[in-house]
The first five atom37 places (N, CA, C, CB, O) and aatype in JSON, in Angstrom:
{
  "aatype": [20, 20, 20, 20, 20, 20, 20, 20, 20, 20, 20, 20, 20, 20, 20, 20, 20, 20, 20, 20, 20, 20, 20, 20, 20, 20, 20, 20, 20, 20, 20, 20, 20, 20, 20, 20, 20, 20, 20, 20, 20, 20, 20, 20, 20, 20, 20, 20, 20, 20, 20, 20, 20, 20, 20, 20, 20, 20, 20, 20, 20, 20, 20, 20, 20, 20, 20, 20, 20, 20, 20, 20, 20, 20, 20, 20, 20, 20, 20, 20, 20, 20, 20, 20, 20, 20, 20, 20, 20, 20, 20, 20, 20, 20, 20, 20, 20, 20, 20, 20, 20, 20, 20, 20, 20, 20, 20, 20, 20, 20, 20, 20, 20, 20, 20, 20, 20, 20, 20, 20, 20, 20],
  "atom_mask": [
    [1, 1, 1, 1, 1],
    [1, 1, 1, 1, 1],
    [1, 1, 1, 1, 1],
    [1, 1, 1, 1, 1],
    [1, 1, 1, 1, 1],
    [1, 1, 1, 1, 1],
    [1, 1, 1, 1, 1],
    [1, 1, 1, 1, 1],
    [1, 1, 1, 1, 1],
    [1, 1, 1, 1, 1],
    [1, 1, 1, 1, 1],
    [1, 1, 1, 1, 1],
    [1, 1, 1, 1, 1],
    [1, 1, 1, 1, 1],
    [1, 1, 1, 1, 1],
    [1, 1, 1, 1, 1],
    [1, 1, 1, 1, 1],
    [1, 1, 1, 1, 1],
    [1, 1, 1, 1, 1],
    [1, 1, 1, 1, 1],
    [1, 1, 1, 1, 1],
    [1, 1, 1, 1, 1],
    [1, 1, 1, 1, 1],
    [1, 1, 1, 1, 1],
    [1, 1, 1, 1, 1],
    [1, 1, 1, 1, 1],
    [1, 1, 1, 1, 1],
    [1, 1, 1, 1, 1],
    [1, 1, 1, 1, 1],
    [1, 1, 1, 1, 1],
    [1, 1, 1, 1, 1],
    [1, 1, 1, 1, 1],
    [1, 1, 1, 1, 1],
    [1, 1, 1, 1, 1],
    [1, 1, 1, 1, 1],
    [1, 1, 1, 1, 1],
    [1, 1, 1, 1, 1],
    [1, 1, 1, 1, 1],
    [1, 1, 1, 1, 1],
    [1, 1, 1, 1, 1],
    [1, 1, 1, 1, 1],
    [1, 1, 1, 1, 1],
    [1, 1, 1, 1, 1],
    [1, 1, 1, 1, 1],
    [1, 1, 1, 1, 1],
    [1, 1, 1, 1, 1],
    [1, 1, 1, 1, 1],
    [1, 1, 1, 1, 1],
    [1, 1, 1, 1, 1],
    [1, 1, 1, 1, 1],
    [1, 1, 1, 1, 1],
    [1, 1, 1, 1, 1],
    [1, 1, 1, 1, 1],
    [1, 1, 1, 1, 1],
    [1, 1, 1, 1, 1],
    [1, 1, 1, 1, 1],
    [1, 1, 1, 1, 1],
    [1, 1, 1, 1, 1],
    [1, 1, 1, 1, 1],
    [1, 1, 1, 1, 1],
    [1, 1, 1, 1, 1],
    [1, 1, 1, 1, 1],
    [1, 1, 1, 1, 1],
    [1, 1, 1, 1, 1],
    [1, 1, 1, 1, 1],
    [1, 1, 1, 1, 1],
    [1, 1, 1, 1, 1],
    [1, 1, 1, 1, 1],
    [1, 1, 1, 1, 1],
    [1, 1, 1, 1, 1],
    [1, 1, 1, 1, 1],
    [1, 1, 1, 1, 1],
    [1, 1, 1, 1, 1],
    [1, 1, 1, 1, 1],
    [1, 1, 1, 1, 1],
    [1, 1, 1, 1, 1],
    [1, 1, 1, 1, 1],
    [1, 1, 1, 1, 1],
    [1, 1, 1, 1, 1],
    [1, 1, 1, 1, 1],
    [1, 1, 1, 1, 1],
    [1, 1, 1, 1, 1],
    [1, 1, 1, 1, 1],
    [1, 1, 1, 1, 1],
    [1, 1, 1, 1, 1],
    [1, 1, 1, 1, 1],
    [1, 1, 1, 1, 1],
    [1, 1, 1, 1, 1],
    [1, 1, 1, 1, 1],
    [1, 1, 1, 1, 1],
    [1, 1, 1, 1, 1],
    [1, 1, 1, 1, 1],
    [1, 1, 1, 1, 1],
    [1, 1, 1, 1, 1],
    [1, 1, 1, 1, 1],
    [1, 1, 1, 1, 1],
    [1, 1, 1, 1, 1],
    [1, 1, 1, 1, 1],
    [1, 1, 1, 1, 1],
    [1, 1, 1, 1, 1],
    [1, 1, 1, 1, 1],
    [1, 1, 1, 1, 1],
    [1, 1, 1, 1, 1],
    [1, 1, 1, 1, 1],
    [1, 1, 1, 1, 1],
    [1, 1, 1, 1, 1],
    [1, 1, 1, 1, 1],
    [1, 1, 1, 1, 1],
    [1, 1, 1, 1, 1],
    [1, 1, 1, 1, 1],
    [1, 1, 1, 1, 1],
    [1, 1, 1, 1, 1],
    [1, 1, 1, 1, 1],
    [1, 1, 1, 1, 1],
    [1, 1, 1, 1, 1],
    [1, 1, 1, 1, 1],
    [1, 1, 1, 1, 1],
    [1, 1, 1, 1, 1],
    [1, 1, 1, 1, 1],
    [1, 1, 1, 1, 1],
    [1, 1, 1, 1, 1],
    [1, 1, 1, 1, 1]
  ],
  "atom_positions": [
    [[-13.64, -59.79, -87.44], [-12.21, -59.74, -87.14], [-11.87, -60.89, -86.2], [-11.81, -58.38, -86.53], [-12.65, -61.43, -85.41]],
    [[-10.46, -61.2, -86.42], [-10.14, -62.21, -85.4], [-8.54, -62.25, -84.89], [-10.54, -63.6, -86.04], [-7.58, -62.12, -85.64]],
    [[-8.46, -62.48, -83.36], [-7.06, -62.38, -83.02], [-6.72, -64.07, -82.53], [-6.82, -61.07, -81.71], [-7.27, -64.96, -81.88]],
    [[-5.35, -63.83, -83.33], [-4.5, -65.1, -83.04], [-3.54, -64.85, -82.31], [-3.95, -65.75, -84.1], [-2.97, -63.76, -82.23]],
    [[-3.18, -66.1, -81.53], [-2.36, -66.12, -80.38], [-1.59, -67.51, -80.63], [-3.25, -66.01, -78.94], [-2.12, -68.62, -80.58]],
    [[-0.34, -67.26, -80.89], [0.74, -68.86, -81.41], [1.39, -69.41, -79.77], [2.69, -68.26, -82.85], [1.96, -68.62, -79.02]],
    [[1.25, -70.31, -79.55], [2.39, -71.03, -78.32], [2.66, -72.43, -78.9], [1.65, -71.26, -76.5], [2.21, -72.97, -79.91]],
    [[3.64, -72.9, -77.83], [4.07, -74.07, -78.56], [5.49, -74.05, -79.08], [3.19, -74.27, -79.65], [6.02, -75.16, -79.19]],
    [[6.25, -72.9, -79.46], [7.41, -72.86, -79.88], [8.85, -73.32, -78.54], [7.37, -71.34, -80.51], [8.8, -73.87, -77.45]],
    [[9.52, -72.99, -79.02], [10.71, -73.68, -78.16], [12.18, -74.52, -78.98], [9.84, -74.92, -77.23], [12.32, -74.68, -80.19]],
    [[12.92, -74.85, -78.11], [14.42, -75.15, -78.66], [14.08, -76.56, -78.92], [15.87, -74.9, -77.54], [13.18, -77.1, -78.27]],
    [[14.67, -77.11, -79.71], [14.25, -78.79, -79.98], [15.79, -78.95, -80.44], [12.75, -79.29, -81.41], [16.52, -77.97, -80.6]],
    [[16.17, -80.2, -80.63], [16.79, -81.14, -81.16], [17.11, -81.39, -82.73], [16.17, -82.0, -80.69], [16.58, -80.39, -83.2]],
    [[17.6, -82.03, -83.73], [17.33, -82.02, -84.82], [16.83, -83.51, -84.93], [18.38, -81.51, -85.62], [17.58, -84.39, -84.51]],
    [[15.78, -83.79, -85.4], [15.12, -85.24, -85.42], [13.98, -85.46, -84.83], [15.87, -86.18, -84.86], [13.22, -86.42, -85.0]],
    [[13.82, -84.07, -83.77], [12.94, -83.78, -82.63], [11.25, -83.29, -82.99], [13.74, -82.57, -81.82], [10.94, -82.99, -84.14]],
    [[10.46, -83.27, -82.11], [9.66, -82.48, -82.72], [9.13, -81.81, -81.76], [8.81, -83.02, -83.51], [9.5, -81.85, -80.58]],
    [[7.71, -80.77, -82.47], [7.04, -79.83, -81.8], [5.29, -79.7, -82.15], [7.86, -78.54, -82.13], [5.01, -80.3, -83.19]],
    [[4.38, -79.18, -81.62], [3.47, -79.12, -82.11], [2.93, -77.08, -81.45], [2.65, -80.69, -81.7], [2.71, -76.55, -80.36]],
    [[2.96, -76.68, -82.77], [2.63, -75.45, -82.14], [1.02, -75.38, -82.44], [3.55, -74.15, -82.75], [0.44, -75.99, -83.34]],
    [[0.51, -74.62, -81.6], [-0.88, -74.22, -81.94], [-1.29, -72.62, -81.53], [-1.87, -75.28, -81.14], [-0.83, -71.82, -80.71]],
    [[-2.15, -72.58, -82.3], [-2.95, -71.15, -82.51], [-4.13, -71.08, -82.02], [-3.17, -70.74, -83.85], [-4.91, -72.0, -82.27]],
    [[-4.48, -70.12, -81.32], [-6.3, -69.69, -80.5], [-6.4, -68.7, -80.97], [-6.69, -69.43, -78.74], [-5.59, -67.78, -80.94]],
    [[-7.71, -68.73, -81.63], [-8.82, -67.78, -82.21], [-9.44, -67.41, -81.09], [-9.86, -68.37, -83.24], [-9.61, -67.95, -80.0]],
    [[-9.79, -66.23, -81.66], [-10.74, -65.67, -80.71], [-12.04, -65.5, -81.53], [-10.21, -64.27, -80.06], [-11.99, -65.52, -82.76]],
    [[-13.02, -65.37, -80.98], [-14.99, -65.04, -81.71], [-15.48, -66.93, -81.72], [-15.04, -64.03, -84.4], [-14.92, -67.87, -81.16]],
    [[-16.44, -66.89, -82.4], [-17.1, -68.16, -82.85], [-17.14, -68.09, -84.36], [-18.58, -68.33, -82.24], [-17.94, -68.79, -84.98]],
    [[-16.23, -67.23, -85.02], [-16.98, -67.09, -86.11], [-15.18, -68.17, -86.79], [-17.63, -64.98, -86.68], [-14.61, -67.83, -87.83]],
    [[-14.8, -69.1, -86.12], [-13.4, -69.29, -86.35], [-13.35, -70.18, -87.65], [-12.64, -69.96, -85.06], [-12.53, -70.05, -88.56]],
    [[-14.46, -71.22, -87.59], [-14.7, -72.04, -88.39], [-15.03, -71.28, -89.94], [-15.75, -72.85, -87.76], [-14.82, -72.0, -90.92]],
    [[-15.38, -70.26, -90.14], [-15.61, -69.21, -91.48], [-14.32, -69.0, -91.96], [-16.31, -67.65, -91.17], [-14.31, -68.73, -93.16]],
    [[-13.32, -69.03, -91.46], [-11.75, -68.6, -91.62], [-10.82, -70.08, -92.05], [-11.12, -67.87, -89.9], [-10.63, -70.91, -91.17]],
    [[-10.43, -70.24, -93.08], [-9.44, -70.98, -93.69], [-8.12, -70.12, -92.81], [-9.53, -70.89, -95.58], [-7.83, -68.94, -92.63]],
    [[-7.59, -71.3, -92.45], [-6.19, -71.2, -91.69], [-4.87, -71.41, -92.31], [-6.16, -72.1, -90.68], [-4.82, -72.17, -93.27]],
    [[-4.03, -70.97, -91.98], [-2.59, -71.49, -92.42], [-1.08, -70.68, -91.56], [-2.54, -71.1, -94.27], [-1.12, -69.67, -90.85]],
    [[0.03, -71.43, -91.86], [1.3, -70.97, -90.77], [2.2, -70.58, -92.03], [2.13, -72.43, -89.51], [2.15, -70.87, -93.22]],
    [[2.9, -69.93, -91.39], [3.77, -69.06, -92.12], [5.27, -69.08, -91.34], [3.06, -67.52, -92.18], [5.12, -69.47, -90.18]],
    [[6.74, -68.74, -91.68], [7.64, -68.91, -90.9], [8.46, -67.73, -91.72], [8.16, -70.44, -90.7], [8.15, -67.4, -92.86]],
    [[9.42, -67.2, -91.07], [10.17, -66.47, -91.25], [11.78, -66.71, -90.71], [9.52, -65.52, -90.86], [11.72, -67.08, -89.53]],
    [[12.96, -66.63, -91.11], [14.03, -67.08, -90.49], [14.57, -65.43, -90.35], [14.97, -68.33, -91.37], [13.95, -64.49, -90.84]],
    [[15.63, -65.33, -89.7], [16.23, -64.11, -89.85], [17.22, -63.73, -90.93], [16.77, -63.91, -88.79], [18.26, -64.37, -91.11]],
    [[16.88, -62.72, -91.63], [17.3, -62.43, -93.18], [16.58, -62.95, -94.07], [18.55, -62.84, -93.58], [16.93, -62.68, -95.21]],
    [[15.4, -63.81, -93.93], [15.07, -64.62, -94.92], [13.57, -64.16, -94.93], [15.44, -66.2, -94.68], [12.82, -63.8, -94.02]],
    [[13.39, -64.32, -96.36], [11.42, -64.09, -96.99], [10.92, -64.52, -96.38], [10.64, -64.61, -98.24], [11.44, -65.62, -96.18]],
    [[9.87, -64.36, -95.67], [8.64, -64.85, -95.14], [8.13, -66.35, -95.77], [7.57, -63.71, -95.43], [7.89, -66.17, -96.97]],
    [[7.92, -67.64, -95.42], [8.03, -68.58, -96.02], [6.58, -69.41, -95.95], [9.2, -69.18, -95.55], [6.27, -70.05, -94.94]],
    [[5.63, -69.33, -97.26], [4.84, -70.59, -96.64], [4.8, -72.22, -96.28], [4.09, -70.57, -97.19], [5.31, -73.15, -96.91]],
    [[4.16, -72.24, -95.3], [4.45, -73.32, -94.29], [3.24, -74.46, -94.43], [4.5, -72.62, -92.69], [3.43, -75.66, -94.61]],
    [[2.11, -73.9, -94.32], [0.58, -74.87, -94.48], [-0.43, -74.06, -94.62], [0.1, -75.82, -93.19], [-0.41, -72.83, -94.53]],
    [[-1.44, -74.82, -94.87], [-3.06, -73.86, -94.82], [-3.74, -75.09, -94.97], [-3.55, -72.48, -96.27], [-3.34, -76.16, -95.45]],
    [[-5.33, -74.64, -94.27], [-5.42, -75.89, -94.04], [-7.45, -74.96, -94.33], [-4.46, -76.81, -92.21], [-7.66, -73.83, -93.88]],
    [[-8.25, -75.52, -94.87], [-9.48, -75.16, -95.47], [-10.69, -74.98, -94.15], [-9.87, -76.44, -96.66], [-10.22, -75.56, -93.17]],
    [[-11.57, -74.59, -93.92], [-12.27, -73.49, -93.07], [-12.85, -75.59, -92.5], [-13.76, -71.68, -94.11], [-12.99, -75.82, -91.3]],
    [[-13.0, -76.33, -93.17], [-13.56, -77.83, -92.37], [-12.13, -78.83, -91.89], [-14.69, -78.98, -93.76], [-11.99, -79.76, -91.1]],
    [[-11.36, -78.22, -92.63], [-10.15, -79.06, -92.26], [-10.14, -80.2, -93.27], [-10.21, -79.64, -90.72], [-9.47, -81.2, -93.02]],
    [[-10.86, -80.1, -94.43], [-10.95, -81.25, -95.53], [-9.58, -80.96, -96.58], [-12.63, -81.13, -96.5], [-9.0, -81.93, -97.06]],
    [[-9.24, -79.91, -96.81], [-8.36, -79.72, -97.51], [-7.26, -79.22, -97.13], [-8.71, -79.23, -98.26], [-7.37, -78.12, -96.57]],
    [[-5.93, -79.76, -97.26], [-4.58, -79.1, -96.42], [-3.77, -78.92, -97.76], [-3.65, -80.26, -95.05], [-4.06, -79.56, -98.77]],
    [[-2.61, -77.87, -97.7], [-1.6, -77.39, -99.08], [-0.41, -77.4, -97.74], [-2.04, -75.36, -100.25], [-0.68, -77.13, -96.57]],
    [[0.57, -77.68, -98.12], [2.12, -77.41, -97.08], [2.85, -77.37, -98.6], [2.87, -79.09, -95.59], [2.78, -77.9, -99.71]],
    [[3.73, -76.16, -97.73], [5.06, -75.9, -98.61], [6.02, -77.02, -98.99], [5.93, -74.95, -97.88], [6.21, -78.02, -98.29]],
    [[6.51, -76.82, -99.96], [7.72, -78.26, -100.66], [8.07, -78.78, -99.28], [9.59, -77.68, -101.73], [7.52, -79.66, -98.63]],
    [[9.03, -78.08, -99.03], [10.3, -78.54, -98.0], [9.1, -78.99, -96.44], [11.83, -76.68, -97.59], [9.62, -79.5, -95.44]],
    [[7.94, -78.79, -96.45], [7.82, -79.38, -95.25], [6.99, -80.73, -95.57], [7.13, -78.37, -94.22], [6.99, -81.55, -94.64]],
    [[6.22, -81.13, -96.87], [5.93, -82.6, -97.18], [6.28, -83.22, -96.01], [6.69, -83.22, -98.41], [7.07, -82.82, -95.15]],
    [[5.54, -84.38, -96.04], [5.67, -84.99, -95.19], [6.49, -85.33, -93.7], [5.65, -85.44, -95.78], [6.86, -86.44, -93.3]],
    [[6.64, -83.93, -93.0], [6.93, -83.95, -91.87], [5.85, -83.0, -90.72], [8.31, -83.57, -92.01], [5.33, -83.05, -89.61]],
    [[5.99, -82.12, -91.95], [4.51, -81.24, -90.84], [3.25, -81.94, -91.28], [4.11, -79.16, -91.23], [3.15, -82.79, -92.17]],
    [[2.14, -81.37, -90.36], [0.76, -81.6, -90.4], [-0.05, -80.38, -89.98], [0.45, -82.75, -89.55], [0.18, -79.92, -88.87]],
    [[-0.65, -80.0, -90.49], [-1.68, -79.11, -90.1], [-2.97, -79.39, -89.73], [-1.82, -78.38, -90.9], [-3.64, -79.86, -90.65]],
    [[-3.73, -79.22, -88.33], [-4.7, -79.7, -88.44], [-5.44, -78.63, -87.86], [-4.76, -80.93, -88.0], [-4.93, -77.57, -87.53]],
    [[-7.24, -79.04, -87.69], [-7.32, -77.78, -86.28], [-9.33, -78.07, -86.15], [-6.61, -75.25, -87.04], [-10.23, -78.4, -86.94]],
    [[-9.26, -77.81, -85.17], [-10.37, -78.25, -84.18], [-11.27, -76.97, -84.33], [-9.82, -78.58, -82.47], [-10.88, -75.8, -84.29]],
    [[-12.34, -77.36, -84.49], [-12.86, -75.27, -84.65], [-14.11, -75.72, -83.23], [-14.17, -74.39, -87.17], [-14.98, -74.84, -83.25]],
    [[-14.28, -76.27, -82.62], [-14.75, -76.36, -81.9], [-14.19, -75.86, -80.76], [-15.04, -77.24, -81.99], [-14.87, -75.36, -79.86]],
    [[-12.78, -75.97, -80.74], [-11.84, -75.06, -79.37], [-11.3, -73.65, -80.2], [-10.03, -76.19, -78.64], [-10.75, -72.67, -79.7]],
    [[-11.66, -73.9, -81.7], [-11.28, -72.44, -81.93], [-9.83, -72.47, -82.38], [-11.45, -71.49, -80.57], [-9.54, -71.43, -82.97]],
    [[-8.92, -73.27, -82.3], [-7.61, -73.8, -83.01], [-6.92, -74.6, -84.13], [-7.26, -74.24, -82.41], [-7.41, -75.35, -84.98]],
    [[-5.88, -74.31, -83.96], [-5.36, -75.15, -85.39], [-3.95, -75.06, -84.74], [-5.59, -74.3, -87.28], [-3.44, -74.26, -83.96]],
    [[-3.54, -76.11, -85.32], [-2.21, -76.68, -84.86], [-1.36, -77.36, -86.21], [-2.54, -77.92, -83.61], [-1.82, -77.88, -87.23]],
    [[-0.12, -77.15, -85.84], [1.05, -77.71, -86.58], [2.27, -78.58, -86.08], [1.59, -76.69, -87.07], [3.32, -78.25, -85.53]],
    [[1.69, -80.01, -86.53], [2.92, -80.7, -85.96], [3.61, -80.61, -86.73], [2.97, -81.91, -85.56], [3.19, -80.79, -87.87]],
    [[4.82, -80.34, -86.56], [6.28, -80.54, -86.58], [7.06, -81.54, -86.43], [6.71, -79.98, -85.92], [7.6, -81.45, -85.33]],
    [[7.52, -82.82, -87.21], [8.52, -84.06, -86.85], [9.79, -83.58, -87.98], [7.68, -85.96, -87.24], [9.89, -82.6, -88.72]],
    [[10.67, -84.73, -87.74], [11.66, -84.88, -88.06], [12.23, -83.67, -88.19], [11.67, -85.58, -88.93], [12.77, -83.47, -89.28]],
    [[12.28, -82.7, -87.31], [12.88, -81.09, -87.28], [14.41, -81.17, -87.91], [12.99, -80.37, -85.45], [15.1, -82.19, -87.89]],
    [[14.82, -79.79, -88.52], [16.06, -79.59, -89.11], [16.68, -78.45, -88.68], [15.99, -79.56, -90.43], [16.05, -77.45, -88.31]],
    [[18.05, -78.56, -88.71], [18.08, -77.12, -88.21], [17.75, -75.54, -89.36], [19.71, -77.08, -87.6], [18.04, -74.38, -89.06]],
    [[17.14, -75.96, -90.55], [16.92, -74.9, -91.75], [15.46, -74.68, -91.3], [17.15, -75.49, -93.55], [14.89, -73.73, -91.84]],
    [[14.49, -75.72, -90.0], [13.58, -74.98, -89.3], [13.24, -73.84, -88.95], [13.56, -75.22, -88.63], [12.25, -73.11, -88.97]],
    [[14.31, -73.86, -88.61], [14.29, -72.44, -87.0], [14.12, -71.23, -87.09], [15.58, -72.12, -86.18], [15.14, -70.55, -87.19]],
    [[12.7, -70.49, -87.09], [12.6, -69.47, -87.41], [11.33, -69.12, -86.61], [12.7, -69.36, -88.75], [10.78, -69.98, -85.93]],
    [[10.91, -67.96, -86.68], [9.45, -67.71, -86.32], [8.05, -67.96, -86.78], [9.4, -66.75, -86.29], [7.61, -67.2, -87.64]],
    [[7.4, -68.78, -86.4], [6.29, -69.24, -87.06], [4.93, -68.52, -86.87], [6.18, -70.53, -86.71], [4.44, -68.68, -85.75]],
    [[4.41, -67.96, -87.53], [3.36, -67.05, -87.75], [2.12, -67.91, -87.99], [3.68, -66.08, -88.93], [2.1, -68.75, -88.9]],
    [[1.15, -67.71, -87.23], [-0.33, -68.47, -87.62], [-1.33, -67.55, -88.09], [-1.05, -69.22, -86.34], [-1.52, -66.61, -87.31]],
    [[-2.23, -67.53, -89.44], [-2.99, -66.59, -90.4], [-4.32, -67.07, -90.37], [-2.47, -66.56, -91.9], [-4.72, -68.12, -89.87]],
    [[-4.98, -66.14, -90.98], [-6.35, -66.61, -90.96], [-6.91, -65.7, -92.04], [-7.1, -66.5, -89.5], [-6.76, -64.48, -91.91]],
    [[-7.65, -66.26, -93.23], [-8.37, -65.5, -94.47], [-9.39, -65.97, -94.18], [-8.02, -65.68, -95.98], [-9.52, -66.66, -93.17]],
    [[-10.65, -65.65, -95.23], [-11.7, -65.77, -95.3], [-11.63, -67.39, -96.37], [-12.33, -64.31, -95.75], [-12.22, -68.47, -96.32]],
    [[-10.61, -66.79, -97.25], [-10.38, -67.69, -98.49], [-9.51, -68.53, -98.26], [-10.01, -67.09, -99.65], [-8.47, -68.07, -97.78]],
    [[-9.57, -70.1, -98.51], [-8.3, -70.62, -98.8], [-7.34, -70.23, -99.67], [-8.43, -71.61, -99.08], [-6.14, -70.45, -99.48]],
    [[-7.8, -69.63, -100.65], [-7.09, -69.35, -101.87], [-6.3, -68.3, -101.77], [-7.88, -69.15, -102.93], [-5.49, -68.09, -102.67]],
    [[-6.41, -67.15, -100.31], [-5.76, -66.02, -100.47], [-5.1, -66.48, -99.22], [-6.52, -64.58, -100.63], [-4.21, -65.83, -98.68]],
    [[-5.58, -67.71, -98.72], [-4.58, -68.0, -97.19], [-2.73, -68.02, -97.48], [-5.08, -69.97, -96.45], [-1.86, -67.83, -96.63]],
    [[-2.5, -68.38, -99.31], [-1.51, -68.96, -98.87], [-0.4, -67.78, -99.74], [-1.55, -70.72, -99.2], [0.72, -68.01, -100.2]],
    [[-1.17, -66.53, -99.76], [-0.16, -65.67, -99.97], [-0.39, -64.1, -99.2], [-0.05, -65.61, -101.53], [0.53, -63.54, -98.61]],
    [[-1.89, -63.49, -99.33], [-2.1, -62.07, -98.53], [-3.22, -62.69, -97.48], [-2.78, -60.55, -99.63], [-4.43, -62.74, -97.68]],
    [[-2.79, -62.97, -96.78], [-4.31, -63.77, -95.18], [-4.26, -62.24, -94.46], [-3.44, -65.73, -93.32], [-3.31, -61.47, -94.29]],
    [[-5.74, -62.11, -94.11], [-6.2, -61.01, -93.82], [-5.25, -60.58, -92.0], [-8.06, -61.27, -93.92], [-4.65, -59.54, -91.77]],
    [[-5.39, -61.52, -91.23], [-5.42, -61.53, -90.01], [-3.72, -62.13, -89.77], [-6.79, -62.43, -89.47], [-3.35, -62.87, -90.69]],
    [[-3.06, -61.98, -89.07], [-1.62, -62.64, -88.4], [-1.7, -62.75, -86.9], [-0.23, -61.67, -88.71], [-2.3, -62.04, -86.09]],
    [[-0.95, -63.79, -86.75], [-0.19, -64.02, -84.79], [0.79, -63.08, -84.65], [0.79, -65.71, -84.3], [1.13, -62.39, -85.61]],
    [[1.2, -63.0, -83.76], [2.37, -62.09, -82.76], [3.75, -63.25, -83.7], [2.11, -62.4, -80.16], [4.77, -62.8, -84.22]],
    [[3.43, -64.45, -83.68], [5.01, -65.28, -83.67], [4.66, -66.1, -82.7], [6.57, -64.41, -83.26], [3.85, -65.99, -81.78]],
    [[5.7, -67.33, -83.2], [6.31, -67.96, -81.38], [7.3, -68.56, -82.38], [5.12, -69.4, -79.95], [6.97, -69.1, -83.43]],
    [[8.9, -68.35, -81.81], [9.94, -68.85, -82.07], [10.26, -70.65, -82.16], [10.6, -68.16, -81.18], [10.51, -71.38, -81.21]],
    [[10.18, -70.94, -83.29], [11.32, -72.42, -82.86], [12.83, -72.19, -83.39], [10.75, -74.12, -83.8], [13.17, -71.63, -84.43]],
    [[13.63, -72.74, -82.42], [14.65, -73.33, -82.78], [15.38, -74.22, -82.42], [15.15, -72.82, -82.89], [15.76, -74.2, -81.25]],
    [[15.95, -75.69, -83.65], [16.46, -76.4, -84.24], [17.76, -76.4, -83.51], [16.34, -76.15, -85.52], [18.32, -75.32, -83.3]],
    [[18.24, -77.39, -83.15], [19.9, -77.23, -82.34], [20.64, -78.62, -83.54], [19.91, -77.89, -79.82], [19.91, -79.48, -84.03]],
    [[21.66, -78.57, -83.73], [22.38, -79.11, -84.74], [22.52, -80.23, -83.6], [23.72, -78.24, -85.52], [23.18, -81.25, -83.81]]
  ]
}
């Protein structure tokens, strides 16, 4: 089992950016394919990135192409998501996951974060 913990969120700008990151807890972090997830209010749960248990392989949702990045260090036990050219159709709660599988990261991931809010100011 493993618990995630998201910080990093906050009010930004539109054009602005952010880099949120996630801490694992165990050693066993590097076994776990990662990925972020976002949610707006009223709106489906949205995938965001996933990123493969070495960090060799990354998938991001349409709309974030080339502005996010997913990366993550398994040596501190994290993974992080930069965030550039922010919009305000951002702004929502961003959820950090963790499967066993890449393949199930990017729809049922075993494990979830609490959240940490961004929001986008026009």
């Amino acid at each position: 089992q493993v618990q995630l913990v998201e910080s990093g969120g906050g009010l930004v700008q539109a054009g602005g950016s952010l880099r949120l990151s996630c801490a694992a807890s165990g050693r066993t972090f590097s076994t776990y394919a990662m990925g972020w997830f976002r949610q707006a209010p009223g709106k489906e749960r949205e995938f965001v990135a996933a990123i493969s248990r070495s960090g060799g392989v990354t998938y991001y949702g349409d709309s974030m192409k080339g502005r996010f990045t997913i990366s993550r260090d398994n040596a501190k036990y994290t993974v992080y998501l930069q965030m550039n050219s922010l919009k305000p159709e951002d702004t929502a709660d961003y959820f950090c996951a963790a499967d066993g599988s890449i393949g199930n990261i990017q729809s049922q991931p075993d494990y979830w974060g609490q959240g940490t809010q961004v929001t986008v100011s026009s």
